[in-house]
Amino acid sequence: MNIIMLGAPGAGKGTQAEFISDRYNIPQISTGNIIREALSNGSEIGKEAKSYIESGALVPDSVVIEMVRQRLRQDDTKNGFILDGFPRTVPQAKALEDMGVAIDKVIDIEVADEIILERLSGRRTCSSCGATFHISNNPSSKGNLCDKCGAELTIRKDDKPETIAQRLRVYHEQTEPLKDFYEKHGALQIIDGKLSIEKATSAIMEALEA
Ligand code: AMP
């Protein structure tokens, strides 16, 4: 099963992608996590991406497309994968088609901007494994430490209020047109992102198994 998760930043793509990944035993490929890892390793891609990610802009298509092309060549994607945060522009979606990758389902989690603001400002991210929590909706049982690996939870630089507004603008301008793109392909499934995490997971599983 080859799956794409669509939705604004903070809609819950990463959280739900983790559940799908466990359930179907297929890798979650988060371009945001790959870029943040490159940033902390100080690699060339990380240096190139730094100013974009920190200002809430998108990293250039050419960089991200190449990153995904290489990731999809790895063996663990043979039985399927979940793309979390890619494609984010129409040229990225076209590049994915040009790679000859067949997409089975596109899950679009829809959430109003006001809720996104509240979610992102309360989001905490593990500095080591990238797992995400929310101070009230989805807290770690270990307080300010990650439930999964025990590392410290931090506020992402791009989860600051002024950057959140910019990321939402970018989402509406550049990523939202993908809904039309995938609706035409007949693969789009819309999920109400206001639902609790558990209810959204059930709705997604139902959509995937339909
Ligand atoms: P995310 O963790 O998915 O919210 O991504 C964080 C940031 O990484 C975004 O605001 C972009 O700067 C960059 N990024 C992640 N995925 C992409 C993508 N597909 N295209 C361009 N930039 C991306």
mmCIF file of C-alpha atoms and ligand atoms in Angstrom:
data_model
loop_
_atom_site.group_PDB
_atom_site.id
_atom_site.type_symbol
_atom_site.label_atom_id
_atom_site.label_comp_id
_atom_site.label_asym_id
_atom_site.label_seq_id
_atom_site.Cartn_x
_atom_site.Cartn_y
_atom_site.Cartn_z
ATOM 1 C CA MET A 1 0.000 0.000 0.000
ATOM 2 C CA ASN A 2 1.493 3.340 -1.087
ATOM 3 C CA ILE A 3 -0.063 6.163 0.902
ATOM 4 C CA ILE A 4 0.241 9.953 0.931
ATOM 5 C CA MET A 5 -0.731 12.024 3.969
ATOM 6 C CA LEU A 6 -1.966 15.497 3.042
ATOM 7 C CA GLY A 7 -2.985 18.312 5.355
ATOM 8 C CA ALA A 8 -1.805 21.545 6.918
ATOM 9 C CA PRO A 9 1.133 21.534 9.328
ATOM 10 C CA GLY A 10 -0.250 20.345 12.664
ATOM 11 C CA ALA A 11 -3.241 18.544 11.117
ATOM 12 C CA GLY A 12 -1.975 15.280 12.594
ATOM 13 C CA LYS A 13 -0.254 13.730 9.559
ATOM 14 C CA GLY A 14 2.785 12.571 11.507
ATOM 15 C CA THR A 15 0.828 11.158 14.433
ATOM 16 C CA GLN A 16 -1.517 9.226 12.153
ATOM 17 C CA ALA A 17 1.307 8.124 9.837
ATOM 18 C CA GLU A 18 2.983 6.473 12.843
ATOM 19 C CA PHE A 19 -0.168 4.403 13.538
ATOM 20 C CA ILE A 20 -0.505 3.373 9.886
ATOM 21 C CA SER A 21 3.175 2.488 9.767
ATOM 22 C CA ASP A 22 2.783 0.150 12.778
ATOM 23 C CA ARG A 23 -0.451 -1.337 11.519
ATOM 24 C CA TYR A 24 0.713 -2.161 7.983
ATOM 25 C CA ASN A 25 4.380 -2.539 8.783
ATOM 26 C CA ILE A 26 5.446 -0.059 6.124
ATOM 27 C CA PRO A 27 7.873 2.858 6.656
ATOM 28 C CA GLN A 28 6.759 6.397 7.439
ATOM 29 C CA ILE A 29 8.758 8.748 5.244
ATOM 30 C CA SER A 30 8.648 12.250 6.718
ATOM 31 C CA THR A 31 10.506 14.786 4.597
ATOM 32 C CA GLY A 32 10.382 17.218 7.547
ATOM 33 C CA ASN A 33 12.179 14.662 9.763
ATOM 34 C CA ILE A 34 14.738 13.890 7.036
ATOM 35 C CA ILE A 35 15.481 17.612 6.612
ATOM 36 C CA ARG A 36 15.719 18.219 10.384
ATOM 37 C CA GLU A 37 18.114 15.274 10.662
ATOM 38 C CA ALA A 38 20.250 16.707 7.838
ATOM 39 C CA LEU A 39 20.230 20.023 9.691
ATOM 40 C CA SER A 40 21.452 18.529 12.932
ATOM 41 C CA ASN A 41 24.131 16.465 11.111
ATOM 42 C CA GLY A 42 25.395 19.651 9.468
ATOM 43 C CA SER A 43 25.253 17.972 6.024
ATOM 44 C CA GLU A 44 25.209 19.977 2.775
ATOM 45 C CA ILE A 45 21.450 19.458 2.351
ATOM 46 C CA GLY A 46 20.943 20.611 5.943
ATOM 47 C CA LYS A 47 22.928 23.800 5.321
ATOM 48 C CA GLU A 48 20.929 24.479 2.165
ATOM 49 C CA ALA A 49 17.584 23.868 3.908
ATOM 50 C CA LYS A 50 18.246 25.799 7.156
ATOM 51 C CA SER A 51 17.002 29.261 6.206
ATOM 52 C CA TYR A 52 13.883 27.869 4.505
ATOM 53 C CA ILE A 53 12.777 25.594 7.330
ATOM 54 C CA GLU A 54 13.430 28.197 10.018
ATOM 55 C CA SER A 55 11.407 30.878 8.232
ATOM 56 C CA GLY A 56 8.478 28.542 7.498
ATOM 57 C CA ALA A 57 9.126 28.471 3.740
ATOM 58 C CA LEU A 58 9.321 25.323 1.635
ATOM 59 C CA VAL A 59 12.722 23.880 0.800
ATOM 60 C CA PRO A 60 13.226 24.021 -3.035
ATOM 61 C CA ASP A 61 11.438 21.260 -4.947
ATOM 62 C CA SER A 62 14.642 19.988 -6.556
ATOM 63 C CA VAL A 63 16.235 19.264 -3.144
ATOM 64 C CA VAL A 64 13.203 17.501 -1.659
ATOM 65 C CA ILE A 65 12.381 15.524 -4.811
ATOM 66 C CA GLU A 66 15.912 14.107 -4.937
ATOM 67 C CA MET A 67 15.727 13.232 -1.249
ATOM 68 C CA VAL A 68 12.486 11.276 -1.762
ATOM 69 C CA ARG A 69 13.744 9.615 -4.942
ATOM 70 C CA GLN A 70 16.701 8.207 -3.003
ATOM 71 C CA ARG A 71 14.579 7.173 -0.012
ATOM 72 C CA LEU A 72 12.096 5.302 -2.214
ATOM 73 C CA ARG A 73 14.969 3.270 -3.694
ATOM 74 C CA GLN A 74 15.562 1.620 -0.328
ATOM 75 C CA ASP A 75 14.410 -1.970 0.153
ATOM 76 C CA ASP A 76 12.047 -1.320 3.055
ATOM 77 C CA THR A 77 9.626 0.501 0.716
ATOM 78 C CA LYS A 78 9.004 -2.618 -1.424
ATOM 79 C CA ASN A 79 5.703 -3.499 0.304
ATOM 80 C CA GLY A 80 4.557 0.081 0.573
ATOM 81 C CA PHE A 81 5.225 3.369 2.380
ATOM 82 C CA ILE A 82 3.537 6.405 3.851
ATOM 83 C CA LEU A 83 4.701 9.776 2.603
ATOM 84 C CA ASP A 84 4.241 12.300 5.411
ATOM 85 C CA GLY A 85 4.801 15.874 4.243
ATOM 86 C CA PHE A 86 5.519 15.036 0.593
ATOM 87 C CA PRO A 87 4.367 16.053 -1.971
ATOM 88 C CA ARG A 88 3.747 19.625 -0.835
ATOM 89 C CA THR A 89 3.583 21.301 -4.255
ATOM 90 C CA VAL A 90 2.103 20.307 -7.613
ATOM 91 C CA PRO A 91 5.596 19.977 -9.202
ATOM 92 C CA GLN A 92 6.531 17.536 -6.388
ATOM 93 C CA ALA A 93 3.382 15.470 -7.088
ATOM 94 C CA LYS A 94 4.227 15.419 -10.798
ATOM 95 C CA ALA A 95 7.807 14.369 -10.026
ATOM 96 C CA LEU A 96 6.444 11.487 -7.934
ATOM 97 C CA GLU A 97 4.339 10.385 -10.917
ATOM 98 C CA ASP A 98 7.389 10.645 -13.159
ATOM 99 C CA MET A 99 9.246 8.294 -10.790
ATOM 100 C CA GLY A 100 6.627 5.692 -11.767
ATOM 101 C CA VAL A 101 5.325 5.393 -8.214
ATOM 102 C CA ALA A 102 1.680 4.258 -8.042
ATOM 103 C CA ILE A 103 -0.270 5.869 -5.213
ATOM 104 C CA ASP A 104 -3.122 3.834 -3.712
ATOM 105 C CA LYS A 105 -4.605 6.293 -1.228
ATOM 106 C CA VAL A 106 -4.255 9.958 -0.390
ATOM 107 C CA ILE A 107 -5.479 10.775 3.111
ATOM 108 C CA ASP A 108 -6.239 14.471 3.523
ATOM 109 C CA ILE A 109 -6.708 15.532 7.156
ATOM 110 C CA GLU A 110 -8.701 18.759 7.203
ATOM 111 C CA VAL A 111 -8.464 21.168 10.128
ATOM 112 C CA ALA A 112 -9.407 24.864 10.426
ATOM 113 C CA ASP A 113 -6.555 27.373 10.775
ATOM 114 C CA GLU A 114 -7.596 28.425 14.338
ATOM 115 C CA ILE A 115 -7.234 24.835 15.541
ATOM 116 C CA ILE A 116 -3.877 24.494 13.754
ATOM 117 C CA LEU A 117 -2.587 27.555 15.611
ATOM 118 C CA GLU A 118 -3.604 26.076 18.949
ATOM 119 C CA ARG A 119 -2.127 22.669 18.093
ATOM 120 C CA LEU A 120 1.210 23.899 16.826
ATOM 121 C CA SER A 121 1.774 26.280 19.691
ATOM 122 C CA GLY A 122 1.225 23.393 22.149
ATOM 123 C CA ARG A 123 3.255 20.867 20.167
ATOM 124 C CA ARG A 124 6.401 19.364 21.670
ATOM 125 C CA THR A 125 8.826 17.358 19.539
ATOM 126 C CA CYS A 126 11.391 14.799 20.646
ATOM 127 C CA SER A 127 14.890 16.116 20.043
ATOM 128 C CA SER A 128 16.111 12.587 19.305
ATOM 129 C CA CYS A 129 13.476 10.413 17.561
ATOM 130 C CA GLY A 130 11.178 13.164 16.215
ATOM 131 C CA ALA A 131 8.007 11.806 17.917
ATOM 132 C CA THR A 132 5.433 14.537 18.547
ATOM 133 C CA PHE A 133 3.217 15.289 21.553
ATOM 134 C CA HIS A 134 0.843 18.061 22.604
ATOM 135 C CA ILE A 135 0.900 19.615 26.053
ATOM 136 C CA SER A 136 -2.825 18.999 26.594
ATOM 137 C CA ASN A 137 -4.247 16.799 23.759
ATOM 138 C CA ASN A 138 -1.492 14.198 23.648
ATOM 139 C CA PRO A 139 0.999 14.688 26.503
ATOM 140 C CA SER A 140 3.979 12.416 27.105
ATOM 141 C CA SER A 141 3.517 10.327 30.265
ATOM 142 C CA LYS A 142 7.112 11.281 31.140
ATOM 143 C CA GLY A 143 6.486 15.038 31.304
ATOM 144 C CA ASN A 144 9.097 16.860 29.291
ATOM 145 C CA LEU A 145 10.753 13.620 28.163
ATOM 146 C CA CYS A 146 9.792 11.495 25.159
ATOM 147 C CA ASP A 147 7.515 8.526 25.912
ATOM 148 C CA LYS A 148 9.273 6.502 23.212
ATOM 149 C CA CYS A 149 12.988 7.127 23.725
ATOM 150 C CA GLY A 150 13.304 9.258 26.879
ATOM 151 C CA ALA A 151 15.079 12.197 25.161
ATOM 152 C CA GLU A 152 14.130 15.789 25.905
ATOM 153 C CA LEU A 153 11.046 17.311 24.262
ATOM 154 C CA THR A 154 11.560 20.680 22.595
ATOM 155 C CA ILE A 155 9.550 23.361 20.791
ATOM 156 C CA ARG A 156 10.468 23.311 17.102
ATOM 157 C CA LYS A 157 11.867 26.650 15.888
ATOM 158 C CA ASP A 158 9.166 26.744 13.215
ATOM 159 C CA ASP A 159 6.403 26.183 15.810
ATOM 160 C CA LYS A 160 6.823 29.789 17.025
ATOM 161 C CA PRO A 161 3.647 31.907 16.408
ATOM 162 C CA GLU A 162 5.076 34.156 13.662
ATOM 163 C CA THR A 163 6.443 31.168 11.720
ATOM 164 C CA ILE A 164 3.190 29.207 12.127
ATOM 165 C CA ALA A 165 1.293 31.999 10.316
ATOM 166 C CA GLN A 166 3.807 31.863 7.455
ATOM 167 C CA ARG A 167 3.567 28.044 7.218
ATOM 168 C CA LEU A 168 -0.226 28.268 7.018
ATOM 169 C CA ARG A 169 0.041 30.813 4.197
ATOM 170 C CA VAL A 170 2.432 28.516 2.348
ATOM 171 C CA TYR A 171 0.079 25.578 2.915
ATOM 172 C CA HIS A 172 -2.935 27.379 1.433
ATOM 173 C CA GLU A 173 -1.004 28.735 -1.539
ATOM 174 C CA GLN A 174 1.183 25.792 -2.489
ATOM 175 C CA THR A 175 -0.066 22.569 -0.897
ATOM 176 C CA GLU A 176 -3.856 22.886 -0.893
ATOM 177 C CA PRO A 177 -4.032 22.699 -4.741
ATOM 178 C CA LEU A 178 -2.901 19.071 -4.343
ATOM 179 C CA LYS A 179 -6.415 18.205 -3.147
ATOM 180 C CA ASP A 180 -7.713 18.899 -6.658
ATOM 181 C CA PHE A 181 -4.750 17.110 -8.187
ATOM 182 C CA TYR A 182 -5.462 13.878 -6.284
ATOM 183 C CA GLU A 183 -9.241 14.173 -6.475
ATOM 184 C CA LYS A 184 -8.873 13.944 -10.248
ATOM 185 C CA HIS A 185 -6.858 10.755 -9.729
ATOM 186 C CA GLY A 186 -9.724 9.323 -7.637
ATOM 187 C CA ALA A 187 -7.405 8.540 -4.710
ATOM 188 C CA LEU A 188 -8.444 11.298 -2.277
ATOM 189 C CA GLN A 189 -10.056 10.442 1.073
ATOM 190 C CA ILE A 190 -10.975 13.356 3.353
ATOM 191 C CA ILE A 191 -10.741 12.922 7.122
ATOM 192 C CA ASP A 192 -12.176 15.375 9.644
ATOM 193 C CA GLY A 193 -9.128 16.477 11.633
ATOM 194 C CA LYS A 194 -11.238 17.904 14.467
ATOM 195 C CA LEU A 195 -11.899 14.332 15.630
ATOM 196 C CA SER A 196 -9.944 12.976 18.592
ATOM 197 C CA ILE A 197 -6.696 11.204 17.641
ATOM 198 C CA GLU A 198 -8.334 7.776 18.219
ATOM 199 C CA LYS A 199 -11.435 8.592 16.161
ATOM 200 C CA ALA A 200 -9.348 10.036 13.331
ATOM 201 C CA THR A 201 -7.233 6.832 13.347
ATOM 202 C CA SER A 202 -10.392 4.695 13.037
ATOM 203 C CA ALA A 203 -11.696 6.876 10.186
ATOM 204 C CA ILE A 204 -8.337 6.581 8.389
ATOM 205 C CA MET A 205 -8.178 2.783 8.817
ATOM 206 C CA GLU A 206 -11.699 2.541 7.424
ATOM 207 C CA ALA A 207 -10.745 4.729 4.432
ATOM 208 C CA LEU A 208 -7.635 2.626 3.797
ATOM 209 C CA GLU A 209 -9.531 -0.632 3.924
ATOM 210 C CA ALA A 210 -12.459 0.583 1.801
HETATM 211 P P1 AMP B 1 7.070 19.277 8.549
HETATM 212 O O1 AMP B 1 7.836 18.598 9.625
HETATM 213 O O2 AMP B 1 6.447 18.318 7.592
HETATM 214 O O3 AMP B 1 6.080 20.278 9.088
HETATM 215 O O4 AMP B 1 8.135 20.108 7.682
HETATM 216 C C1 AMP B 1 8.898 21.132 8.275
HETATM 217 C C2 AMP B 1 9.544 21.990 7.207
HETATM 218 O O5 AMP B 1 10.403 21.177 6.397
HETATM 219 C C3 AMP B 1 8.603 22.681 6.245
HETATM 220 O O6 AMP B 1 8.066 23.892 6.753
HETATM 221 C C4 AMP B 1 9.552 22.921 5.062
HETATM 222 O O7 AMP B 1 10.444 23.988 5.314
HETATM 223 C C5 AMP B 1 10.370 21.633 5.043
HETATM 224 N N1 AMP B 1 9.705 20.582 4.230
HETATM 225 C C6 AMP B 1 9.221 19.387 4.662
HETATM 226 N N2 AMP B 1 8.692 18.697 3.649
HETATM 227 C C7 AMP B 1 8.834 19.480 2.544
HETATM 228 C C8 AMP B 1 8.471 19.329 1.176
HETATM 229 N N3 AMP B 1 7.838 18.238 0.732
HETATM 230 N N4 AMP B 1 8.788 20.350 0.333
HETATM 231 C C9 AMP B 1 9.432 21.447 0.744
HETATM 232 N N5 AMP B 1 9.779 21.667 2.014
HETATM 233 C C10 AMP B 1 9.501 20.680 2.917
#
